[in-house]
CSV table of C-alpha atoms in Angstrom, one decimal:
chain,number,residue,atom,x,y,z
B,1,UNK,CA,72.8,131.8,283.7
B,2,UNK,CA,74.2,129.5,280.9
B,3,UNK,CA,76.7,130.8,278.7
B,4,UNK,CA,75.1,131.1,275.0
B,5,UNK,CA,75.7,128.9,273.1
B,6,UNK,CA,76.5,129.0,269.5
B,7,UNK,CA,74.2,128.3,266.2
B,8,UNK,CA,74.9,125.5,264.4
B,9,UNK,CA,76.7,125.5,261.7
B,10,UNK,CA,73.8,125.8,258.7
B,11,UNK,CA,74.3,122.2,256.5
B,12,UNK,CA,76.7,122.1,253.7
B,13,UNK,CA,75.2,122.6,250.5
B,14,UNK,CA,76.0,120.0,247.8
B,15,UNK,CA,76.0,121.2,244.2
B,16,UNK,CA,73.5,119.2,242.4
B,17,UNK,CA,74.5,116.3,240.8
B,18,UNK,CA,74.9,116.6,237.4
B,19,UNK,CA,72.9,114.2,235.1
B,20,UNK,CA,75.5,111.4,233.9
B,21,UNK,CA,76.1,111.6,230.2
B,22,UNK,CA,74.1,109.3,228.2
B,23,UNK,CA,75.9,106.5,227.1
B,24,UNK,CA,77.5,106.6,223.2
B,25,UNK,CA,75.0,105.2,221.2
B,26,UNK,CA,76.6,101.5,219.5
B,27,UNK,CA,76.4,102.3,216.1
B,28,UNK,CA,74.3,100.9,213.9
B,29,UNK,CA,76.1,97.7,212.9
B,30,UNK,CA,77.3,98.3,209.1
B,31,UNK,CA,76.5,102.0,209.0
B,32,UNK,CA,79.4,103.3,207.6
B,33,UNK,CA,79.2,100.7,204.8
B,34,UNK,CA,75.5,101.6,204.3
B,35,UNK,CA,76.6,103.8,201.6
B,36,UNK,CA,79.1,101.7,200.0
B,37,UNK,CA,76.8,98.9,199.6
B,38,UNK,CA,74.4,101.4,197.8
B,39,UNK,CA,77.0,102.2,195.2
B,40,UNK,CA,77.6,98.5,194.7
B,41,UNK,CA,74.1,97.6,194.4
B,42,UNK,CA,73.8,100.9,191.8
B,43,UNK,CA,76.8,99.6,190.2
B,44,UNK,CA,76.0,95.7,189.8
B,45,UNK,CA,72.3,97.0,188.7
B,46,UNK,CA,73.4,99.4,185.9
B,47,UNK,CA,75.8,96.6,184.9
B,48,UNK,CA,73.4,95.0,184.1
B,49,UNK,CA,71.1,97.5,182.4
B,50,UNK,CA,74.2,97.9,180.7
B,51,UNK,CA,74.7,93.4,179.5
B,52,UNK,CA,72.6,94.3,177.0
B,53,UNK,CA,73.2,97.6,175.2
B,54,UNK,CA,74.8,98.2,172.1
B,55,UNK,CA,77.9,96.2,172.0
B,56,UNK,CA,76.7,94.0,174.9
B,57,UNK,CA,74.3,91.7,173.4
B,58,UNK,CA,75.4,87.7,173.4
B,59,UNK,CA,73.3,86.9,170.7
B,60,UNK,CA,72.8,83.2,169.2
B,61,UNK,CA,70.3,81.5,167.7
B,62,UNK,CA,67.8,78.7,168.8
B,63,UNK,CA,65.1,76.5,166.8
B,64,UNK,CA,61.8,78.0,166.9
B,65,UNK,CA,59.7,75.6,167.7
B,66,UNK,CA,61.9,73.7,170.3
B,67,UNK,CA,61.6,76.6,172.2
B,68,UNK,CA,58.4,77.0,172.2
B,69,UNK,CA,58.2,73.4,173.2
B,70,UNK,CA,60.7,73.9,176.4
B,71,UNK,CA,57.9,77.1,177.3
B,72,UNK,CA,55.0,74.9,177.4
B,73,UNK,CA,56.7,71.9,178.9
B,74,UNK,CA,58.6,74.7,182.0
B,75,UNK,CA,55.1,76.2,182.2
B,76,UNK,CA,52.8,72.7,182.7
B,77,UNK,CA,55.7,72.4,185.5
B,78,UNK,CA,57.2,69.1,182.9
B,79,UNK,CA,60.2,67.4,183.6
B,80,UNK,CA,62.7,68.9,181.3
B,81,UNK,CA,65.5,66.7,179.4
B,82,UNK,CA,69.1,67.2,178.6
B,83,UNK,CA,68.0,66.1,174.8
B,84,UNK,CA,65.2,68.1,174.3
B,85,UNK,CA,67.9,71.5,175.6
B,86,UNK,CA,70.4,69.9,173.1
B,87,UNK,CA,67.9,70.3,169.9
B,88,UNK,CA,67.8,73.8,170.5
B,89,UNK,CA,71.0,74.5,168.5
B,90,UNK,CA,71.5,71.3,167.3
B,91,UNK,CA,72.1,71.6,163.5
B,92,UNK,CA,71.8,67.7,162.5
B,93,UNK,CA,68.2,66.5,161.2
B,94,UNK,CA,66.8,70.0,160.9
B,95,UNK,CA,64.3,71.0,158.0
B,96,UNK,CA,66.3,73.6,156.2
B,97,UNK,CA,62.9,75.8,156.2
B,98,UNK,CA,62.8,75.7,159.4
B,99,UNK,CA,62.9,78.9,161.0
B,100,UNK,CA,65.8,80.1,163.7
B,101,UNK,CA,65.1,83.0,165.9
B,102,UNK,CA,67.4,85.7,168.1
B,103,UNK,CA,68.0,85.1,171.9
B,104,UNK,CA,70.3,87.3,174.1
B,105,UNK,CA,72.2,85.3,175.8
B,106,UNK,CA,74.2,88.4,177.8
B,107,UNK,CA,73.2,87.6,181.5
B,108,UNK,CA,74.7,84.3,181.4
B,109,UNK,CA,78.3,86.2,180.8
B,110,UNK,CA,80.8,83.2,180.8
B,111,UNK,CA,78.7,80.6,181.4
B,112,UNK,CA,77.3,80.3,177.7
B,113,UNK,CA,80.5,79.3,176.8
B,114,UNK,CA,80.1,75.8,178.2
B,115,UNK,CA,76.9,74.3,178.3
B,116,UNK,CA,77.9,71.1,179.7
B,117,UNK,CA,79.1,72.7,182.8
B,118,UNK,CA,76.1,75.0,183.5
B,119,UNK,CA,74.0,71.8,182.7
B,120,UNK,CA,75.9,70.5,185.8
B,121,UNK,CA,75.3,73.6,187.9
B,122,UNK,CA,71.4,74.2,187.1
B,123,UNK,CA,70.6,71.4,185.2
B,124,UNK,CA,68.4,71.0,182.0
B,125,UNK,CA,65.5,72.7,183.7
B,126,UNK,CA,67.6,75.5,184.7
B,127,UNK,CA,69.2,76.0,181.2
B,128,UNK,CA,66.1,75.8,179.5
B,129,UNK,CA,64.9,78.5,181.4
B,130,UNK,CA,68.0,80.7,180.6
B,131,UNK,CA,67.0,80.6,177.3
B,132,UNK,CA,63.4,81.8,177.6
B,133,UNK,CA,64.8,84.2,179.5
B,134,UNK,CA,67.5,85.0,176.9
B,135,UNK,CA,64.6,85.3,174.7
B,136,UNK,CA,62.3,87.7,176.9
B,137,UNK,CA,65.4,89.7,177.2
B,138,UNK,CA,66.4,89.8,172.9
B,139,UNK,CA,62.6,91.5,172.8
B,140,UNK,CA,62.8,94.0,175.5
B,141,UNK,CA,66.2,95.3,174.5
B,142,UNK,CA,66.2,95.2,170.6
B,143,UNK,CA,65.5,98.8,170.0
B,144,UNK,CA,68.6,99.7,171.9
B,145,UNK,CA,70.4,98.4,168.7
B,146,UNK,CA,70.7,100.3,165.8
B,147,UNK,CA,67.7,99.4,163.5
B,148,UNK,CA,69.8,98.2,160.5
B,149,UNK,CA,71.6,95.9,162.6
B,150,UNK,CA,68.5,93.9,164.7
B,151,UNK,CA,68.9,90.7,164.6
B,152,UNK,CA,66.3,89.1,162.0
B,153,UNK,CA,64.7,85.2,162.3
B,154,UNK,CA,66.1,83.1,159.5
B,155,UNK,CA,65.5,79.5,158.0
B,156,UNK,CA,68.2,77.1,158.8
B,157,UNK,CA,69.8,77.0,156.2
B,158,UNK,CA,70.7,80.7,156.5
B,159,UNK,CA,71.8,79.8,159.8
B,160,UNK,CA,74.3,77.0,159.1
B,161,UNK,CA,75.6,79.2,156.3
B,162,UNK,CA,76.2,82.1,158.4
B,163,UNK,CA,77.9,79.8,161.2
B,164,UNK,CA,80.1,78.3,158.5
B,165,UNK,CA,81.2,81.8,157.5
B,166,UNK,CA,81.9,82.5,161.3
B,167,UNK,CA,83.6,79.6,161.6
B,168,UNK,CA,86.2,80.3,158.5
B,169,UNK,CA,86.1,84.0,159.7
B,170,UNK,CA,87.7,82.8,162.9
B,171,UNK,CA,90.4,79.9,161.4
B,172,UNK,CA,91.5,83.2,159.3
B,173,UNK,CA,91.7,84.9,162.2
B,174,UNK,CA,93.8,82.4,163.9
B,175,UNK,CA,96.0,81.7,160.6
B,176,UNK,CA,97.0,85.7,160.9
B,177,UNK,CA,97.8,85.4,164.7
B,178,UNK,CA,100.1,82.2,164.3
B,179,UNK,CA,101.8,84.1,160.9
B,180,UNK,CA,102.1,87.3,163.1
B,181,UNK,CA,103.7,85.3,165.9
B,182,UNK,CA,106.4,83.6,163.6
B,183,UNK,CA,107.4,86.9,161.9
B,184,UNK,CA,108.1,88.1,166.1
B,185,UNK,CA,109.9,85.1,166.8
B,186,UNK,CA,111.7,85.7,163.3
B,187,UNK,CA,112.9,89.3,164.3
B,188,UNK,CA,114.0,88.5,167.6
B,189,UNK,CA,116.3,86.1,165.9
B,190,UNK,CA,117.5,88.5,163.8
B,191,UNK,CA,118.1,91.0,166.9
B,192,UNK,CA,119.5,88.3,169.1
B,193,UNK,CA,122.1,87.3,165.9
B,194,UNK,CA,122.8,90.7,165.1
B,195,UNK,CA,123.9,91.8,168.5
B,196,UNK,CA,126.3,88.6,169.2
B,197,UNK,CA,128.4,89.4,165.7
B,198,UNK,CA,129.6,93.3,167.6
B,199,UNK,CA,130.2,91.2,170.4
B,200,UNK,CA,132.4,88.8,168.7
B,201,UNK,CA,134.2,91.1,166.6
B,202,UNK,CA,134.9,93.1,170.1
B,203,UNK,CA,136.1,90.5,171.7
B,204,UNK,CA,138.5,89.3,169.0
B,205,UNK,CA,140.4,92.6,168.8
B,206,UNK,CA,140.6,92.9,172.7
């Protein structure tokens, strides 16, 4: 009889494969400035809560019924003029009764310092805008300011008056800095005089 023959070997078990680990997530693109840009969008928004609370206002004066003029015109979609902007604070030809009121000018920060340039950069249509905005904004901030210090409508003549006493205020101003400045310049003098007559004398007896 045949020899017995041996079992086969039993098959070689494999651990199971182990699930490959999911790929890393790309993160989201910006995610870790998410909350940086929050705190600069919280930031620039209660800046400019802030343009116009107390000690923030950029308040100025415009004619009346030239803006109310410039609303009417903006609203009926007009074409708006660089001369009819221009008699909003122009103080030639202007009934003395006529009456002035308050505008905030705040949220034009720099820009209301030179009207010919941001007539270049939004043009009379945008300017005139600015200041029925300005004026939107004067009434919906006013009772942050202390109620003995609101700004009041006035006749024109008030207004040129009161400009004319700003206007001295500041040449005053000015007159103090430039006598301030020459007394500095006078006493460094003195200084600079006083300390080459030690150094004179020194070197005389060395």
């Amino acid at each position: 009889s045949l020899p017995p023959v041996d079992p086969p070997p039993p098959p070689l078990r494999h651990p199971p494969a182990r699930p490959a680990p999911p790929a890393a997530q790309p993160a989201a693109p910006h995610a870790e400035m998410a909350p940086k840009e929050a705190e600069a969008k919280a930031a620039a928004q209660e800046e400019a809560d802030d343009e116009s609370s107390d000690g923030g206002f950029g308040i100025c004066y415009v004619r009346e019924k030239i803006l109310k003029d410039l609303k009417e015109q903006v609203k009926a979609g007009k074409d708006i003029t660089r001369e009819t902007v221009d008699k909003l604070t122009a103080d030639e030809d202007i009934d003395p009764e006529e009456t002035m009121v308050p505008v905030d000018m705040a949220g034009l920060g720099d820009d209301i310092e030179d009207i010919d340039a941001l007539m270049e950069k939004v043009g009379a249509k945008g300017v005139a805008e600015a200041f029925i905005a300005a004026e939107e904004r004067f009434k919906a901030n006013k009772d942050k300011m202390p109620a003995d210090a609101v700004p009041q409508p006035m006749t024109a003549e008030a207004w040129k008056a009161l400009a004319e006493a700003d206007l001295e205020d500041m040449e005053s101003e000015d007159l103090e800095d430039e006598e301030e400045e020459e007394e500095l310049d006078d006493e460094d003098e003195e200084d600079g005089e006083a300390a080459e007559e030690p150094a004179a004398k020194k070197a005389k007896t060395s």
